PDB file of C-alpha atoms and ligand atoms in Angstrom:
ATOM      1  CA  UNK M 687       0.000   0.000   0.000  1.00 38.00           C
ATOM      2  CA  UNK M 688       2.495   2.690   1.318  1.00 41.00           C
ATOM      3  CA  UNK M 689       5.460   1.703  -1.736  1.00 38.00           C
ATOM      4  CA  UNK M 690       2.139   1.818  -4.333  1.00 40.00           C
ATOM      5  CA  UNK M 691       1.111   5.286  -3.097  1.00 41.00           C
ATOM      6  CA  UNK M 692       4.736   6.424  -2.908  1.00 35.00           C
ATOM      7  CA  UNK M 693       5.799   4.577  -6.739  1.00 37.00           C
ATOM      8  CA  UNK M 694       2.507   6.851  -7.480  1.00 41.00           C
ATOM      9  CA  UNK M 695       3.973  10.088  -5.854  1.00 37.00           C
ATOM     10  CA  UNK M 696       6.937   9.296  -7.797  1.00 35.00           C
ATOM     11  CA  UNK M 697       5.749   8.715 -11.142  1.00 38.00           C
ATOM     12  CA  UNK M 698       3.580  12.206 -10.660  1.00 39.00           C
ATOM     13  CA  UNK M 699       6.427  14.260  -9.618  1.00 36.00           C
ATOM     14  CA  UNK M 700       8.482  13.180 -12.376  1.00 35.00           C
ATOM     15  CA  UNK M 701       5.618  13.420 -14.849  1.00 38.00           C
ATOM     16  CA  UNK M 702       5.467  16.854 -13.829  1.00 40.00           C
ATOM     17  CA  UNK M 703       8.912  17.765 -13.371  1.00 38.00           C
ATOM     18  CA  UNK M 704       9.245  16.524 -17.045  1.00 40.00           C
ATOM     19  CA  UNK M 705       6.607  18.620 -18.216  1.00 41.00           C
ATOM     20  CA  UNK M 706       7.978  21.346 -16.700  1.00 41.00           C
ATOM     21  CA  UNK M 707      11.576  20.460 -18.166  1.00 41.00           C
ATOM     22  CA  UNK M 708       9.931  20.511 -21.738  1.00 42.00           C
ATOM     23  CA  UNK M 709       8.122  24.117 -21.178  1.00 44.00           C
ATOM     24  CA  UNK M 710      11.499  25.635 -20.257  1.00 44.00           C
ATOM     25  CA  UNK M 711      13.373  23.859 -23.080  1.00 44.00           C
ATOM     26  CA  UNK M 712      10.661  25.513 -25.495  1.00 44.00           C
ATOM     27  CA  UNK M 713      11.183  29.063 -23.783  1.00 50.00           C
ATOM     28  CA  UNK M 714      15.410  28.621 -23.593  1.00 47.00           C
ATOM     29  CA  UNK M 715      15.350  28.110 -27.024  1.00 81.00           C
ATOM     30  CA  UNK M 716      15.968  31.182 -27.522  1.00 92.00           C
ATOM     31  CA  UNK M 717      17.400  33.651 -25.334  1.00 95.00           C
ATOM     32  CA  UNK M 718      16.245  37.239 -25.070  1.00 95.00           C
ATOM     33  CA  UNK M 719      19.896  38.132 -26.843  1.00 97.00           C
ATOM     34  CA  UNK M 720      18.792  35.689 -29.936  1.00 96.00           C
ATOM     35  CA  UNK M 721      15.986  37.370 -29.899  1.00 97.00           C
ATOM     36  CA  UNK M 722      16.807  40.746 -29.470  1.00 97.00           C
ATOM     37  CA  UNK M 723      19.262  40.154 -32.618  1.00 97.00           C
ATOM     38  CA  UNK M 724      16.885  38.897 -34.835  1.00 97.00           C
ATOM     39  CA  UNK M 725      14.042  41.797 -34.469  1.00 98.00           C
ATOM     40  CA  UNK M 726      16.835  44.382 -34.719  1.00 98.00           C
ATOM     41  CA  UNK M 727      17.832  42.598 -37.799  1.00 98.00           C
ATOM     42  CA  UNK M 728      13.897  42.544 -38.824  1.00 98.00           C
ATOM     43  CA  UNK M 729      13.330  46.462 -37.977  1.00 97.00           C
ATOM     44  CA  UNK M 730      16.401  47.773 -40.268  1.00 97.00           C
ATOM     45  CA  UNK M 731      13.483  46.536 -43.320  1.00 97.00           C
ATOM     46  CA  UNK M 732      10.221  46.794 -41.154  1.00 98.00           C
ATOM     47  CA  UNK M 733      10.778  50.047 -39.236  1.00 97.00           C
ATOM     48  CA  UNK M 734      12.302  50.381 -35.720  1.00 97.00           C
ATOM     49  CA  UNK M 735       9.313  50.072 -33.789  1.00 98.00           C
ATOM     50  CA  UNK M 736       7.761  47.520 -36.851  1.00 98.00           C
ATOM     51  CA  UNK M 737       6.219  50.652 -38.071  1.00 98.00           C
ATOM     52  CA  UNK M 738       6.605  49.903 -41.440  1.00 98.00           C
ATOM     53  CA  UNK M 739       9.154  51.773 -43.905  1.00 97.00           C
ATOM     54  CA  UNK M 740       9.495  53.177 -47.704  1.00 94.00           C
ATOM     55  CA  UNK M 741      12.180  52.044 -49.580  1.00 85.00           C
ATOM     56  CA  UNK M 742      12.035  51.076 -53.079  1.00 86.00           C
ATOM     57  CA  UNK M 743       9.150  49.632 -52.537  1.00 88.00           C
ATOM     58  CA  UNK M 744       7.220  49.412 -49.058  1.00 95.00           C
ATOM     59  CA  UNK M 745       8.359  46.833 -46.055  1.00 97.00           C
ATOM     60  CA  UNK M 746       4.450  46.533 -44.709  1.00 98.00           C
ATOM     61  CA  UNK M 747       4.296  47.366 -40.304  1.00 98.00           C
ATOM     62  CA  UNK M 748       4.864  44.248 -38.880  1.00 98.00           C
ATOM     63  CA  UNK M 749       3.451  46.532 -35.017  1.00 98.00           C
ATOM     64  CA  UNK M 750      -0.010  45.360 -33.585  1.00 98.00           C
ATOM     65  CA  UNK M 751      -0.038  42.290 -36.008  1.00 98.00           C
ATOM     66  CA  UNK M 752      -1.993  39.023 -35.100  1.00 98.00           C
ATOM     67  CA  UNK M 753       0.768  36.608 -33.604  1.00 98.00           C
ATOM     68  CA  UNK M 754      -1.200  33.648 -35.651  1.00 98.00           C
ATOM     69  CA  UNK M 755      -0.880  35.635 -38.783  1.00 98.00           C
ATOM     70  CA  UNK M 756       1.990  36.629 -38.544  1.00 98.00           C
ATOM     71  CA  UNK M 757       3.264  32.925 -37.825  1.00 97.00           C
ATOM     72  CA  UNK M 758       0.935  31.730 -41.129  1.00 97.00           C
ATOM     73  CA  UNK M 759       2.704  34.096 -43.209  1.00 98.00           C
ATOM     74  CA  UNK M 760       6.468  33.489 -42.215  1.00 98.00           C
ATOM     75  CA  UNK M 761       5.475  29.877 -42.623  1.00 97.00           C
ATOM     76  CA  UNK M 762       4.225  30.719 -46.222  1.00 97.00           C
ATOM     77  CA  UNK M 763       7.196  32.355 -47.358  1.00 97.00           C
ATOM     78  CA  UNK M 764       9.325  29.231 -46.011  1.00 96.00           C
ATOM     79  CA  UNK M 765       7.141  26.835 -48.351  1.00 97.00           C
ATOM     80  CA  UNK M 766       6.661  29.116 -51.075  1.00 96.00           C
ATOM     81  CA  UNK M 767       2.889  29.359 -50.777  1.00 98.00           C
ATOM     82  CA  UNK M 768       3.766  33.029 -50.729  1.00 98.00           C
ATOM     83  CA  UNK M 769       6.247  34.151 -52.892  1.00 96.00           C
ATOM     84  CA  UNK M 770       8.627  36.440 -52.370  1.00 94.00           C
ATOM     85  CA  UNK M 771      12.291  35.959 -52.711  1.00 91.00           C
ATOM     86  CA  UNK M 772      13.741  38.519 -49.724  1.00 95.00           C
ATOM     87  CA  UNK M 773      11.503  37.508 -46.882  1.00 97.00           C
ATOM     88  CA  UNK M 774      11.974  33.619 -48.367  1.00 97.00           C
ATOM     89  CA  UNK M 775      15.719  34.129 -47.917  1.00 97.00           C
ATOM     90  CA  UNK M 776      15.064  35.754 -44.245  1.00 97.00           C
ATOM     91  CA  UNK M 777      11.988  33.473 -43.169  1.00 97.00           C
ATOM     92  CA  UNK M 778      13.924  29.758 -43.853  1.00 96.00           C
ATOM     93  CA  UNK M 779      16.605  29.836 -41.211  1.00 96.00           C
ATOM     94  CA  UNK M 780      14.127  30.368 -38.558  1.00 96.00           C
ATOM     95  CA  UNK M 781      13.229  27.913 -35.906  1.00 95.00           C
ATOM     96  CA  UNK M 782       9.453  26.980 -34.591  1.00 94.00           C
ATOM     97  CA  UNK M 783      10.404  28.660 -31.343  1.00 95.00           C
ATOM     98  CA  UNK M 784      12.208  31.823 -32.950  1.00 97.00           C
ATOM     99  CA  UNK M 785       8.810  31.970 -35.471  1.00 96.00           C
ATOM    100  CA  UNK M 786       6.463  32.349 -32.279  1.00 95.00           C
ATOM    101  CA  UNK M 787       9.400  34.617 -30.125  1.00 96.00           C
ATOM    102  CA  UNK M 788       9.259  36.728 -33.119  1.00 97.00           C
ATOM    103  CA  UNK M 789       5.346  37.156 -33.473  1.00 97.00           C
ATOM    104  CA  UNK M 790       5.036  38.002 -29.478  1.00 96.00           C
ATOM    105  CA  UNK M 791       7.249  40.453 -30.010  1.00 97.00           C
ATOM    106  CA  UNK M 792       6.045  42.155 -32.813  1.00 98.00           C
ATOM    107  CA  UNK M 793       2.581  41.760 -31.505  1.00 98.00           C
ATOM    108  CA  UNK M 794       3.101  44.273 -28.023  1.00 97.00           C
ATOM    109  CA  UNK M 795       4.698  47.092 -30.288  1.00 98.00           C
ATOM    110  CA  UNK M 796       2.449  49.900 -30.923  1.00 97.00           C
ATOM    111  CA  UNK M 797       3.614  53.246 -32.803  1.00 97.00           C
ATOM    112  CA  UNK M 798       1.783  55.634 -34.418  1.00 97.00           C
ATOM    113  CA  UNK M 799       0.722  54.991 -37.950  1.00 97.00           C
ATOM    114  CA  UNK M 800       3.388  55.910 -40.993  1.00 95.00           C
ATOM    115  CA  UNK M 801       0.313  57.527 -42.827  1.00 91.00           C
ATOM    116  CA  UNK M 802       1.350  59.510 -45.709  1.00 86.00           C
ATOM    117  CA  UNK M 803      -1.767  57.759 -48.133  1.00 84.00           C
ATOM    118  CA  UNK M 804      -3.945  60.339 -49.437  1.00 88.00           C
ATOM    119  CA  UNK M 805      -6.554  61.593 -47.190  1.00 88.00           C
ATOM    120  CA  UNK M 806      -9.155  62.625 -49.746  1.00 92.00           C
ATOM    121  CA  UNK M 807     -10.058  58.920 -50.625  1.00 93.00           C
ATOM    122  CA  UNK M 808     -10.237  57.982 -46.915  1.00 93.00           C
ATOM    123  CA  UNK M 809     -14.130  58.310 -46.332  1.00 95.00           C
ATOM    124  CA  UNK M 810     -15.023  56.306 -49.304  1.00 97.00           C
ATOM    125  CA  UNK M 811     -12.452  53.974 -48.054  1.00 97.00           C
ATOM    126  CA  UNK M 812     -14.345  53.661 -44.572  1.00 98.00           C
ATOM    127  CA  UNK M 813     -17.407  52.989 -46.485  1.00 98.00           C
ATOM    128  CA  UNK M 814     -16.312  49.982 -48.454  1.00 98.00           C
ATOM    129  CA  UNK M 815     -14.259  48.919 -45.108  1.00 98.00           C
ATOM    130  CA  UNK M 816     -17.787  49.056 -42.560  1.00 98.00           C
ATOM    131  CA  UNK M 817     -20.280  48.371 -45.395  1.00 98.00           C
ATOM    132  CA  UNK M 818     -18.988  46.245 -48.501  1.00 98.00           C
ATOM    133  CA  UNK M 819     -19.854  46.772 -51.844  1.00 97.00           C
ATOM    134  CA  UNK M 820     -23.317  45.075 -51.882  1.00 94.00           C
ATOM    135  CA  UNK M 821     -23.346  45.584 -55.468  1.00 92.00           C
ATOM    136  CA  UNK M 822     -20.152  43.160 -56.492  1.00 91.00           C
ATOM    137  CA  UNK M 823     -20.802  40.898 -53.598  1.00 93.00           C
ATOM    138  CA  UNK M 824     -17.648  42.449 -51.453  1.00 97.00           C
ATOM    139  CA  UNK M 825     -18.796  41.523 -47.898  1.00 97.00           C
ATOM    140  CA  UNK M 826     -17.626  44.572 -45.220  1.00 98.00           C
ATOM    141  CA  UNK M 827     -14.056  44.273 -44.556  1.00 98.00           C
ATOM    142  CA  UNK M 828     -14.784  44.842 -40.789  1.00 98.00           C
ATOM    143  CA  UNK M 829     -16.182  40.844 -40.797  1.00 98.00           C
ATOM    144  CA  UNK M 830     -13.258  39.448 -40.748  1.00 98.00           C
ATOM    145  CA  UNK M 831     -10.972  42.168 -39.397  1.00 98.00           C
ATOM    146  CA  UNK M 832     -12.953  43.517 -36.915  1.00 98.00           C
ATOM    147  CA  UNK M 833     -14.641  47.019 -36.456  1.00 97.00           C
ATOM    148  CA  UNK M 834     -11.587  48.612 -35.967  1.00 98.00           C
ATOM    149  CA  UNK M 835      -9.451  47.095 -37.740  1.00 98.00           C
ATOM    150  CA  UNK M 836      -7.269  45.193 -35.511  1.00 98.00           C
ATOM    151  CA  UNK M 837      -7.737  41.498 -36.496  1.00 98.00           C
ATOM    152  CA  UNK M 838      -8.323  38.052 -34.871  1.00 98.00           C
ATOM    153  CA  UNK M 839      -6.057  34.785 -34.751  1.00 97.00           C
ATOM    154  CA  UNK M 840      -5.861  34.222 -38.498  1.00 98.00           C
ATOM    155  CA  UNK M 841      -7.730  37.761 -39.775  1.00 98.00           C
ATOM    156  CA  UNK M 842      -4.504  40.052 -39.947  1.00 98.00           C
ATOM    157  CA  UNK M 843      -4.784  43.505 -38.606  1.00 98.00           C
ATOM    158  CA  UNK M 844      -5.127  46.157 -40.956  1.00 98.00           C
ATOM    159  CA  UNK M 845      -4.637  49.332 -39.587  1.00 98.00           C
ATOM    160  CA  UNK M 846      -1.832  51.415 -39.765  1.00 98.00           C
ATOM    161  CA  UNK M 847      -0.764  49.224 -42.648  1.00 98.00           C
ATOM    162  CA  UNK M 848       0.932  51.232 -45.168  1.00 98.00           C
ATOM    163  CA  UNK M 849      -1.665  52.176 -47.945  1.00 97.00           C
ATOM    164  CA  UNK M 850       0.824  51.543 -50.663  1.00 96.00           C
ATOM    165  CA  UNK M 851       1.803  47.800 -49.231  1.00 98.00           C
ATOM    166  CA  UNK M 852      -2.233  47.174 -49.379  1.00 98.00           C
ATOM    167  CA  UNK M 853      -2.995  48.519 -52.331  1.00 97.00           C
ATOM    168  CA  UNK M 854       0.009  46.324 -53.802  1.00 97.00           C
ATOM    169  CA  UNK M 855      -0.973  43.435 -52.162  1.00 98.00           C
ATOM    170  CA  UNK M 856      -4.410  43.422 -53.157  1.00 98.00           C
ATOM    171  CA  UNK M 857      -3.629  44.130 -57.202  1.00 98.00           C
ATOM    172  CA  UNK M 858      -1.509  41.103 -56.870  1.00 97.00           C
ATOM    173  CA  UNK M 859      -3.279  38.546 -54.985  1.00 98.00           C
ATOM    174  CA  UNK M 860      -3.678  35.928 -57.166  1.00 97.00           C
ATOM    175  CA  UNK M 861       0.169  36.119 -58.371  1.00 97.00           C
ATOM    176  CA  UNK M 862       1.803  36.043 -54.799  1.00 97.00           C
ATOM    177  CA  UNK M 863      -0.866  34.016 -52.539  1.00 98.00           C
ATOM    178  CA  UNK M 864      -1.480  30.458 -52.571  1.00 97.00           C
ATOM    179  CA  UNK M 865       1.011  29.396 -55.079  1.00 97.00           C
ATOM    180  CA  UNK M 866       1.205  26.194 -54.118  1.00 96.00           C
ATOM    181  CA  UNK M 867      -2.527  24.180 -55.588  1.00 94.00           C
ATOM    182  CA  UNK M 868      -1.209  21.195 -53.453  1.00 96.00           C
ATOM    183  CA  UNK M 869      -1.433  23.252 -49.938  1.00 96.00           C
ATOM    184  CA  UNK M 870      -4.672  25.553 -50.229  1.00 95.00           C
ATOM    185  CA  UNK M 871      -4.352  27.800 -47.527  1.00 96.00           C
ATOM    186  CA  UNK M 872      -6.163  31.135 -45.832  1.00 97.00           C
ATOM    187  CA  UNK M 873      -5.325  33.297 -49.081  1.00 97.00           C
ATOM    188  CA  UNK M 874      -8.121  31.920 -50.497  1.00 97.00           C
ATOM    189  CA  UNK M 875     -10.679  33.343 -48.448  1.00 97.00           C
ATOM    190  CA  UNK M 876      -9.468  36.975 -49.567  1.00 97.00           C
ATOM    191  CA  UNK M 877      -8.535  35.537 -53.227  1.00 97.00           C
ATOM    192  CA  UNK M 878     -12.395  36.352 -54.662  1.00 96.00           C
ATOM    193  CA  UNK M 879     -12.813  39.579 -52.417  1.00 97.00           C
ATOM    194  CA  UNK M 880      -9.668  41.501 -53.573  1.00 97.00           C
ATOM    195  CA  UNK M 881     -11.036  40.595 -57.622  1.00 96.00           C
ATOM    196  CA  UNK M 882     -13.893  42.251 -56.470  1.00 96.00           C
ATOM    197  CA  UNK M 883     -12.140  45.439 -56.008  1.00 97.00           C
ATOM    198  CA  UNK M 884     -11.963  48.044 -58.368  1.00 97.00           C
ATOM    199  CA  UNK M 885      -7.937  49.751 -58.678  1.00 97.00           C
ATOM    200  CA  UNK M 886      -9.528  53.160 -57.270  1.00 97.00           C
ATOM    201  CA  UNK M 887     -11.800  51.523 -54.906  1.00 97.00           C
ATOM    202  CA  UNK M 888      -8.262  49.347 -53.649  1.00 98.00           C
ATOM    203  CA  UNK M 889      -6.873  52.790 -52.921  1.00 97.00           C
ATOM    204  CA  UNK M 890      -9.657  54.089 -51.117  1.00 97.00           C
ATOM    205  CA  UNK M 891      -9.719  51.496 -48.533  1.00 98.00           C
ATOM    206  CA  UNK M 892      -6.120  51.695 -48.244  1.00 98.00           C
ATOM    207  CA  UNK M 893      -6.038  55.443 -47.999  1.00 97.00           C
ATOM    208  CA  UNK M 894      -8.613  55.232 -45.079  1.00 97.00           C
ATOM    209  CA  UNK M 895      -6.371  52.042 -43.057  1.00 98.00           C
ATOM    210  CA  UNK M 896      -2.933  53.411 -43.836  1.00 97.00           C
ATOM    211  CA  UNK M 897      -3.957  56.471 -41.294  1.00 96.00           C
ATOM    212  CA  UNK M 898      -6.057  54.234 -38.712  1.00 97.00           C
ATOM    213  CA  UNK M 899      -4.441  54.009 -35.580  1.00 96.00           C
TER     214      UNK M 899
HETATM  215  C1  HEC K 773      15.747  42.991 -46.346  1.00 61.97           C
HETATM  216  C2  HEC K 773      14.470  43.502 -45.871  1.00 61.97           C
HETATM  217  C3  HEC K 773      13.662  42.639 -44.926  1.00 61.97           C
HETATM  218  C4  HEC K 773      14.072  42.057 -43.747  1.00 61.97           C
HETATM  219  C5  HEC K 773      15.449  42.039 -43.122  1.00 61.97           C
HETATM  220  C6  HEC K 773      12.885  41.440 -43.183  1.00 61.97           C
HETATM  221  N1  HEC K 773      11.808  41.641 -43.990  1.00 61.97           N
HETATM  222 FE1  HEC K 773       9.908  40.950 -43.690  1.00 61.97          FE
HETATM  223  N2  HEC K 773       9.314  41.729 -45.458  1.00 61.97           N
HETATM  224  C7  HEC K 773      10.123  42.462 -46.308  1.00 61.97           C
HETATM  225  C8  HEC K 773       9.330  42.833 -47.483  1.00 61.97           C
HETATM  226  C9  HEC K 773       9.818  43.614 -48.681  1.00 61.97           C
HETATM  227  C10 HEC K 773       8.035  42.312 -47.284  1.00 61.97           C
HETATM  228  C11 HEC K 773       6.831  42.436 -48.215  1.00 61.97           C
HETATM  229  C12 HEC K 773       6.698  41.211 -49.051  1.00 61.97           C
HETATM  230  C13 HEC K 773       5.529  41.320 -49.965  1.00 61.97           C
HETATM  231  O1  HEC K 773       5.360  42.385 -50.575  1.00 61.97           O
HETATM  232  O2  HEC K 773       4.760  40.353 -50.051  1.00 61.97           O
HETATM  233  C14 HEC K 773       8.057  41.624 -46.003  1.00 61.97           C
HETATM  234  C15 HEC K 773       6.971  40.974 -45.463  1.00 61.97           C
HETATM  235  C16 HEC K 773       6.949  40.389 -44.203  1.00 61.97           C
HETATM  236  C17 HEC K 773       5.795  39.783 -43.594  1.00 61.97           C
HETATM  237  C18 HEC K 773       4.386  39.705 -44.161  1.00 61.97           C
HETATM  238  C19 HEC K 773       3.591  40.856 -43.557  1.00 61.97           C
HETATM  239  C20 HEC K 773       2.145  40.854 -43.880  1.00 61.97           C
HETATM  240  O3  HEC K 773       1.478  41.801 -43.445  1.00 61.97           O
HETATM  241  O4  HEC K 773       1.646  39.945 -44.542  1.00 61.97           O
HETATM  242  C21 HEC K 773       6.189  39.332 -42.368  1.00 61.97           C
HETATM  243  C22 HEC K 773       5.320  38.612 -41.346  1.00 61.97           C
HETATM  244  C23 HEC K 773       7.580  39.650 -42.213  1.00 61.97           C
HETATM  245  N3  HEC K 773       8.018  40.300 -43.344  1.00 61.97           N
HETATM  246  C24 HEC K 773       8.328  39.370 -41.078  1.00 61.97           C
HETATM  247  C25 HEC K 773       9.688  39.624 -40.952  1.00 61.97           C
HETATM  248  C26 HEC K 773      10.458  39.237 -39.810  1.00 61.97           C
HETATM  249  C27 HEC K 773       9.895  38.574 -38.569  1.00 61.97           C
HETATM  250  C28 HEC K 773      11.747  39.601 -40.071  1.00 61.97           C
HETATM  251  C29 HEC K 773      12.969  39.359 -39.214  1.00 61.97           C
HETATM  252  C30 HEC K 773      13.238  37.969 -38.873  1.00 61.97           C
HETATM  253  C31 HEC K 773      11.758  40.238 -41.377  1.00 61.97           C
HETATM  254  N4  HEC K 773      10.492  40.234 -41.877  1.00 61.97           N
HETATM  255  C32 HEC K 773      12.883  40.753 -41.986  1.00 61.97           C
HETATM  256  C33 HEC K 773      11.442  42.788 -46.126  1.00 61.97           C
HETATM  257  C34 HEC K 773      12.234  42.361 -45.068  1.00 61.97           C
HETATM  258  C1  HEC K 774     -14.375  36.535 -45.168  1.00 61.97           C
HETATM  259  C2  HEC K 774     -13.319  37.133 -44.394  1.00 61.97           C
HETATM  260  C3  HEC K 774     -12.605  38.331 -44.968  1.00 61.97           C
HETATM  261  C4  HEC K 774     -13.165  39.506 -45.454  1.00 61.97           C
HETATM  262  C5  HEC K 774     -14.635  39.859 -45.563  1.00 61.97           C
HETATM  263  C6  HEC K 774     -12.063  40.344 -45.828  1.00 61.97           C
HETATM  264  N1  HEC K 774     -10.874  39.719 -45.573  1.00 61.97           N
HETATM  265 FE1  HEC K 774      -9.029  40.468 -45.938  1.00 61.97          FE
HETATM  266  N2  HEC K 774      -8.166  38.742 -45.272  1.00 61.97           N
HETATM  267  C7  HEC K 774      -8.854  37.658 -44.777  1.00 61.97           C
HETATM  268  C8  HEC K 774      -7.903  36.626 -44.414  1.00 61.97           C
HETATM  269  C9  HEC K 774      -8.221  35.261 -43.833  1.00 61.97           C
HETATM  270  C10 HEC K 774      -6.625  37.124 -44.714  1.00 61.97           C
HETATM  271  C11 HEC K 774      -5.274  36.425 -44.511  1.00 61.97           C
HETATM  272  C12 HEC K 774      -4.963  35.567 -45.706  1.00 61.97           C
HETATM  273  C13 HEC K 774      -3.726  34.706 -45.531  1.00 61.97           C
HETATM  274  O1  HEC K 774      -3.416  34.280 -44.420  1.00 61.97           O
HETATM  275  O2  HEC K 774      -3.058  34.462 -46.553  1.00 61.97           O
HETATM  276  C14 HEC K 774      -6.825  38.470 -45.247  1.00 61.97           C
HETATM  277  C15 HEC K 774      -5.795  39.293 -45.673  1.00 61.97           C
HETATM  278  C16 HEC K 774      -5.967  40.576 -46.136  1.00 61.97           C
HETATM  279  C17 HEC K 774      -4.908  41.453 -46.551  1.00 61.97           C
HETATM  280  C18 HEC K 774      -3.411  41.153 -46.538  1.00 61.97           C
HETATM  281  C19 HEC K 774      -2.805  41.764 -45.313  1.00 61.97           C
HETATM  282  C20 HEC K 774      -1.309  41.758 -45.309  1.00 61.97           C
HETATM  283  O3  HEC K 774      -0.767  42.216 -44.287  1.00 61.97           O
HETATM  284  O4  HEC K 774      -0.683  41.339 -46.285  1.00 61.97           O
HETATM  285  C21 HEC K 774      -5.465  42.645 -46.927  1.00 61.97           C
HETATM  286  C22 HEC K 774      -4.755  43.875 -47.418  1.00 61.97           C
HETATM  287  C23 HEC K 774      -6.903  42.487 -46.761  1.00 61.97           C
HETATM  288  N3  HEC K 774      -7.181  41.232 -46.290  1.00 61.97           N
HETATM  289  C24 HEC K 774      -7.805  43.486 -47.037  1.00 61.97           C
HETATM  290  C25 HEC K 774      -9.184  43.324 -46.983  1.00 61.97           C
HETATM  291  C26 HEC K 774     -10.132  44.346 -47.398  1.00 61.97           C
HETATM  292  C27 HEC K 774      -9.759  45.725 -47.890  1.00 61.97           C
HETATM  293  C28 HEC K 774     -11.380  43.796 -47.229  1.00 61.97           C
HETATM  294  C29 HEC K 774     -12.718  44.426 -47.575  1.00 61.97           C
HETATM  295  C30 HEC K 774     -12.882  44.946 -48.928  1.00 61.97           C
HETATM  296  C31 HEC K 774     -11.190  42.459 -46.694  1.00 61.97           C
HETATM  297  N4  HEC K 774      -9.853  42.220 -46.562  1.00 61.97           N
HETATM  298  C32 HEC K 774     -12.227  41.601 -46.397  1.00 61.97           C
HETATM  299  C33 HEC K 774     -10.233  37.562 -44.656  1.00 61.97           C
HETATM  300  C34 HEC K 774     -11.153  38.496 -45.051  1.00 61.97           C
END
């Protein structure tokens, strides 16, 4: 009775001790200084505080962004669903546990919007963004990415993004999203709504999120 109840204690303590031993092996994986080099690394494309930047051609704010997203996209570059031969090159050295350091990280930052779209389109870009455009089947943006703009899990945040990244990004769906037929992945959901788009009505909503805070 007394060696079965203490076997018992046994096997629970080192059960848990194990358990315990994993969790700290997934944190130590990397340390704050790997970590810390890595997003300084990131921010010399994405912006100090992930703000976003304009180079040549934009480096989209990486601040406020869904963790899950975030993760889902990194993961896309690696496997060439998304295609895109800089953040391929950056994305394919990382490990599972830098991937999720990386989108923690970049989640808690929160700077002011870059801005700098044009303001005039901005109220016909909140329109499409609360309402939709009933008339080409467009279902409101706000749906999926929430009333203000700030995402969920999967649905990326959208505000503050920089309206020339969007409006890229959108033009282009089809020819950087989902390249791989064999892996269908979330790109498809926004695959028919981004068609739906007119060019000016593309730049509208991304005049009105470039300056959303
Ligand atoms: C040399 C410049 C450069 C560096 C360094 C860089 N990126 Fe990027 N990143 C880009 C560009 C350019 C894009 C836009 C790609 C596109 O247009 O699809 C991008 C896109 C992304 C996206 C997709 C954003 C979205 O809204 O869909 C994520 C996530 C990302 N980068 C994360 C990172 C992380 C994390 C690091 C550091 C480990 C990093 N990047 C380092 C240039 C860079
Ligand atoms: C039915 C849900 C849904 C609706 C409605 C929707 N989206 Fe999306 N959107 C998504 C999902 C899911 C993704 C992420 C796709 C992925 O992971 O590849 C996304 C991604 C995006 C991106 C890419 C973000 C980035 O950082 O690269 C933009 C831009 C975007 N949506 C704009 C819009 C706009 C503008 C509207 C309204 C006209 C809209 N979306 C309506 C689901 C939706």
């Amino acid at each position: 009775m007394r060696i079965t109840s203490l076997v018992m204690t046994a096997a629970f303590v080192i059960g848990v001790s194990a358990a315990a031993r994993a969790e700290d092996k997934g944190k130590s994986d990397v340390s704050p200084a790997e970590l810390k080099a890595k997003t300084d690394y990131c921010k010399t494309c994405h912006g100090v505080s992930g703000q976003g930047f304009r180079g040549s051609f934009p480096m989209p704010r990486l601040a406020g962004q869904q963790p899950e997203y975030l993760q889902n996209q990194l993961q896309a570059f690696i496997e060439r669903r998304r295609t895109n031969p800089v953040m391929f090159n950056v994305a394919h050295v990382l490990s599972p546990a830098m991937l999720k350091g990386l989108a923690e990280h970049f989640r808690d930052l929160n700077p002011k919007p870059l801005g700098g779209g044009p303001r005039e389109f901005a109220a016909a870009g909140k329109k499409i963004y609360d309402e939709g455009i009933p008339a080409t089947n467009v279902p409101p943006c706000a749906t999926c990415h929430g009333p203000e703009a700030k995402g969920a899990d999967a649905f990326p945040r959208l505000a503050g993004q920089l309206n020339d990244y969007v409006t890229k990004k959108l033009l282009n769906w089809s020819k950087e999203r989902g390249q791989d037929p064999a892996k269908p992945d979330n790109s498809a959901i926004m695959e028919p709504i981004a068609h739906g788009l007119t060019e000016a009505q593309v730049q509208a909503v991304a005049a009105y999120l470039g300056n959303l805070e």
